[in-house]
Amino acid sequence: MFETLKGRIPKSIDEDEYRKFAVMVALLKQEDGLHVVFEKRAGGLPGGARDGNESSETNAIRETMEELKVSREQIHMIAQMDTLYTAYDNKVSVYLCELTDYEMTYNKDEVAEIFTVPLKFFM
């Protein structure tokens, strides 16, 4: 009777009601090991909103390119991480990447400052 349910992939019942965002956790190789790149948004602007029908991965990559002024070739995707569903009907998809040849550039219209913290600090 329930054979058709075996192998079913569950989904959120109200998925279409959520506003969708994606963010990238960017890692950067430094002399002392991997660092996490942090940014402080300019003027409290929210970031990461999805454009149209783009996938969450494309959304995260586009936002990273726009905010850190990097090319697609500098972003090396590692994995999709966990997804956050907020009490305010937001779905935030999180991705992990490594940046190469990154020279601490950023879009001053969207980002007030950037800094890095050694990954080992969080371990």
PDB file of C-alpha atoms in Angstrom:
ATOM      1  CA  MET A   1       0.000   0.000   0.000  1.00  0.00           C
ATOM      2  CA  PHE A   2       2.790   2.455   0.830  1.00  0.00           C
ATOM      3  CA  GLU A   3       5.346   1.267  -1.717  1.00  0.00           C
ATOM      4  CA  THR A   4       5.029   4.516  -3.699  1.00  0.00           C
ATOM      5  CA  LEU A   5       6.300   6.454  -0.669  1.00  0.00           C
ATOM      6  CA  LYS A   6       9.591   4.556  -0.443  1.00  0.00           C
ATOM      7  CA  GLY A   7      12.423   6.692  -1.779  1.00  0.00           C
ATOM      8  CA  ARG A   8      10.303   9.846  -1.660  1.00  0.00           C
ATOM      9  CA  ILE A   9      12.318  12.990  -1.049  1.00  0.00           C
ATOM     10  CA  PRO A  10      10.613  15.173   1.563  1.00  0.00           C
ATOM     11  CA  LYS A  11      10.146  18.884   0.971  1.00  0.00           C
ATOM     12  CA  SER A  12       8.916  21.873   2.912  1.00  0.00           C
ATOM     13  CA  ILE A  13       5.135  22.179   2.744  1.00  0.00           C
ATOM     14  CA  ASP A  14       5.229  25.967   2.406  1.00  0.00           C
ATOM     15  CA  GLU A  15       8.445  26.291   0.365  1.00  0.00           C
ATOM     16  CA  ASP A  16       6.881  28.680  -2.154  1.00  0.00           C
ATOM     17  CA  GLU A  17       5.949  31.144   0.592  1.00  0.00           C
ATOM     18  CA  TYR A  18       9.574  31.807   1.607  1.00  0.00           C
ATOM     19  CA  ARG A  19      11.731  34.638   0.262  1.00  0.00           C
ATOM     20  CA  LYS A  20      14.893  32.979  -0.989  1.00  0.00           C
ATOM     21  CA  PHE A  21      18.457  34.087  -0.269  1.00  0.00           C
ATOM     22  CA  ALA A  22      21.878  32.487  -0.616  1.00  0.00           C
ATOM     23  CA  VAL A  23      25.199  33.264   1.010  1.00  0.00           C
ATOM     24  CA  MET A  24      28.741  32.066   0.491  1.00  0.00           C
ATOM     25  CA  VAL A  25      31.238  31.232   3.206  1.00  0.00           C
ATOM     26  CA  ALA A  26      34.490  32.015   1.416  1.00  0.00           C
ATOM     27  CA  LEU A  27      37.811  30.529   2.490  1.00  0.00           C
ATOM     28  CA  LEU A  28      41.141  32.043   1.544  1.00  0.00           C
ATOM     29  CA  LYS A  29      44.577  30.385   1.792  1.00  0.00           C
ATOM     30  CA  GLN A  30      47.024  32.496   3.765  1.00  0.00           C
ATOM     31  CA  GLU A  31      50.546  31.730   4.964  1.00  0.00           C
ATOM     32  CA  ASP A  32      49.214  30.588   8.351  1.00  0.00           C
ATOM     33  CA  GLY A  33      46.410  28.425   6.891  1.00  0.00           C
ATOM     34  CA  LEU A  34      42.844  28.909   5.716  1.00  0.00           C
ATOM     35  CA  HIS A  35      40.982  32.085   6.660  1.00  0.00           C
ATOM     36  CA  VAL A  36      37.255  32.864   6.531  1.00  0.00           C
ATOM     37  CA  VAL A  37      36.424  36.063   4.624  1.00  0.00           C
ATOM     38  CA  PHE A  38      33.920  38.292   6.434  1.00  0.00           C
ATOM     39  CA  GLU A  39      32.192  41.379   5.141  1.00  0.00           C
ATOM     40  CA  LYS A  40      30.322  44.179   6.841  1.00  0.00           C
ATOM     41  CA  ARG A  41      27.443  45.294   4.648  1.00  0.00           C
ATOM     42  CA  ALA A  42      27.316  48.949   3.579  1.00  0.00           C
ATOM     43  CA  GLY A  43      24.594  50.998   5.237  1.00  0.00           C
ATOM     44  CA  GLY A  44      22.839  47.972   6.671  1.00  0.00           C
ATOM     45  CA  LEU A  45      21.831  46.773   3.211  1.00  0.00           C
ATOM     46  CA  PRO A  46      20.492  43.230   3.149  1.00  0.00           C
ATOM     47  CA  GLY A  47      22.216  40.921   0.726  1.00  0.00           C
ATOM     48  CA  GLY A  48      21.871  37.592  -0.974  1.00  0.00           C
ATOM     49  CA  ALA A  49      18.397  37.901  -2.512  1.00  0.00           C
ATOM     50  CA  ARG A  50      17.721  35.526  -5.385  1.00  0.00           C
ATOM     51  CA  ASP A  51      17.099  36.982  -8.842  1.00  0.00           C
ATOM     52  CA  GLY A  52      14.218  35.428 -10.733  1.00  0.00           C
ATOM     53  CA  ASN A  53      14.460  31.687 -11.200  1.00  0.00           C
ATOM     54  CA  GLU A  54      18.186  31.302 -10.577  1.00  0.00           C
ATOM     55  CA  SER A  55      19.295  28.350  -8.457  1.00  0.00           C
ATOM     56  CA  SER A  56      20.493  28.942  -4.919  1.00  0.00           C
ATOM     57  CA  GLU A  57      24.054  27.994  -5.966  1.00  0.00           C
ATOM     58  CA  THR A  58      23.992  30.483  -8.856  1.00  0.00           C
ATOM     59  CA  ASN A  59      22.585  33.064  -6.434  1.00  0.00           C
ATOM     60  CA  ALA A  60      25.478  32.548  -3.971  1.00  0.00           C
ATOM     61  CA  ILE A  61      28.085  32.714  -6.730  1.00  0.00           C
ATOM     62  CA  ARG A  62      26.594  35.862  -8.291  1.00  0.00           C
ATOM     63  CA  GLU A  63      26.408  37.639  -4.941  1.00  0.00           C
ATOM     64  CA  THR A  64      30.022  36.703  -4.145  1.00  0.00           C
ATOM     65  CA  MET A  65      31.195  37.987  -7.518  1.00  0.00           C
ATOM     66  CA  GLU A  66      29.281  41.270  -7.092  1.00  0.00           C
ATOM     67  CA  GLU A  67      30.272  41.939  -3.485  1.00  0.00           C
ATOM     68  CA  LEU A  68      33.938  40.844  -3.564  1.00  0.00           C
ATOM     69  CA  LYS A  69      34.618  41.882  -7.168  1.00  0.00           C
ATOM     70  CA  VAL A  70      35.936  38.462  -8.159  1.00  0.00           C
ATOM     71  CA  SER A  71      35.504  36.435 -11.336  1.00  0.00           C
ATOM     72  CA  ARG A  72      33.696  33.101 -11.540  1.00  0.00           C
ATOM     73  CA  GLU A  73      37.056  31.412 -12.106  1.00  0.00           C
ATOM     74  CA  GLN A  74      38.258  32.567  -8.672  1.00  0.00           C
ATOM     75  CA  ILE A  75      35.388  30.797  -6.881  1.00  0.00           C
ATOM     76  CA  HIS A  76      35.966  27.088  -6.269  1.00  0.00           C
ATOM     77  CA  MET A  77      32.806  25.562  -4.856  1.00  0.00           C
ATOM     78  CA  ILE A  78      33.388  23.043  -2.065  1.00  0.00           C
ATOM     79  CA  ALA A  79      29.886  22.101  -0.897  1.00  0.00           C
ATOM     80  CA  GLN A  80      26.405  23.227  -0.052  1.00  0.00           C
ATOM     81  CA  MET A  81      26.034  23.561   3.695  1.00  0.00           C
ATOM     82  CA  ASP A  82      22.885  23.656   5.840  1.00  0.00           C
ATOM     83  CA  THR A  83      19.840  25.785   5.037  1.00  0.00           C
ATOM     84  CA  LEU A  84      18.351  28.284   7.477  1.00  0.00           C
ATOM     85  CA  TYR A  85      14.591  28.840   7.634  1.00  0.00           C
ATOM     86  CA  THR A  86      13.817  31.970   9.639  1.00  0.00           C
ATOM     87  CA  ALA A  87      10.736  33.002  11.592  1.00  0.00           C
ATOM     88  CA  TYR A  88      10.318  35.790   9.019  1.00  0.00           C
ATOM     89  CA  ASP A  89       9.668  33.438   6.092  1.00  0.00           C
ATOM     90  CA  ASN A  90      13.208  33.585   4.701  1.00  0.00           C
ATOM     91  CA  LYS A  91      15.082  30.596   3.341  1.00  0.00           C
ATOM     92  CA  VAL A  92      18.860  31.114   3.387  1.00  0.00           C
ATOM     93  CA  SER A  93      20.942  28.563   1.477  1.00  0.00           C
ATOM     94  CA  VAL A  94      24.597  28.456   2.553  1.00  0.00           C
ATOM     95  CA  TYR A  95      27.551  27.419   0.372  1.00  0.00           C
ATOM     96  CA  LEU A  96      31.260  26.954   1.067  1.00  0.00           C
ATOM     97  CA  CYS A  97      33.962  27.901  -1.420  1.00  0.00           C
ATOM     98  CA  GLU A  98      37.653  28.655  -1.666  1.00  0.00           C
ATOM     99  CA  LEU A  99      38.763  31.877  -3.343  1.00  0.00           C
ATOM    100  CA  THR A 100      41.945  31.969  -5.383  1.00  0.00           C
ATOM    101  CA  ASP A 101      43.999  35.003  -6.400  1.00  0.00           C
ATOM    102  CA  TYR A 102      41.829  37.198  -4.202  1.00  0.00           C
ATOM    103  CA  GLU A 103      43.310  40.591  -3.381  1.00  0.00           C
ATOM    104  CA  MET A 104      40.799  41.796  -0.753  1.00  0.00           C
ATOM    105  CA  THR A 105      38.747  43.773  -3.270  1.00  0.00           C
ATOM    106  CA  TYR A 106      35.103  44.626  -2.660  1.00  0.00           C
ATOM    107  CA  ASN A 107      32.207  46.664  -4.016  1.00  0.00           C
ATOM    108  CA  LYS A 108      32.051  49.805  -1.874  1.00  0.00           C
ATOM    109  CA  ASP A 109      28.370  50.346  -2.788  1.00  0.00           C
ATOM    110  CA  GLU A 110      27.423  47.064  -1.104  1.00  0.00           C
ATOM    111  CA  VAL A 111      30.209  46.385   1.392  1.00  0.00           C
ATOM    112  CA  ALA A 112      31.624  48.718   4.065  1.00  0.00           C
ATOM    113  CA  GLU A 113      34.677  46.583   4.890  1.00  0.00           C
ATOM    114  CA  ILE A 114      36.104  43.087   4.703  1.00  0.00           C
ATOM    115  CA  PHE A 115      38.404  41.163   6.998  1.00  0.00           C
ATOM    116  CA  THR A 116      39.552  37.584   7.519  1.00  0.00           C
ATOM    117  CA  VAL A 117      39.704  35.339  10.567  1.00  0.00           C
ATOM    118  CA  PRO A 118      41.823  32.181  10.668  1.00  0.00           C
ATOM    119  CA  LEU A 119      39.635  29.088  10.328  1.00  0.00           C
ATOM    120  CA  LYS A 120      41.530  27.496  13.227  1.00  0.00           C
ATOM    121  CA  PHE A 121      40.004  30.185  15.508  1.00  0.00           C
ATOM    122  CA  PHE A 122      36.610  28.491  15.023  1.00  0.00           C
ATOM    123  CA  MET A 123      37.853  24.926  15.423  1.00  0.00           C
TER     124      MET A 123
END
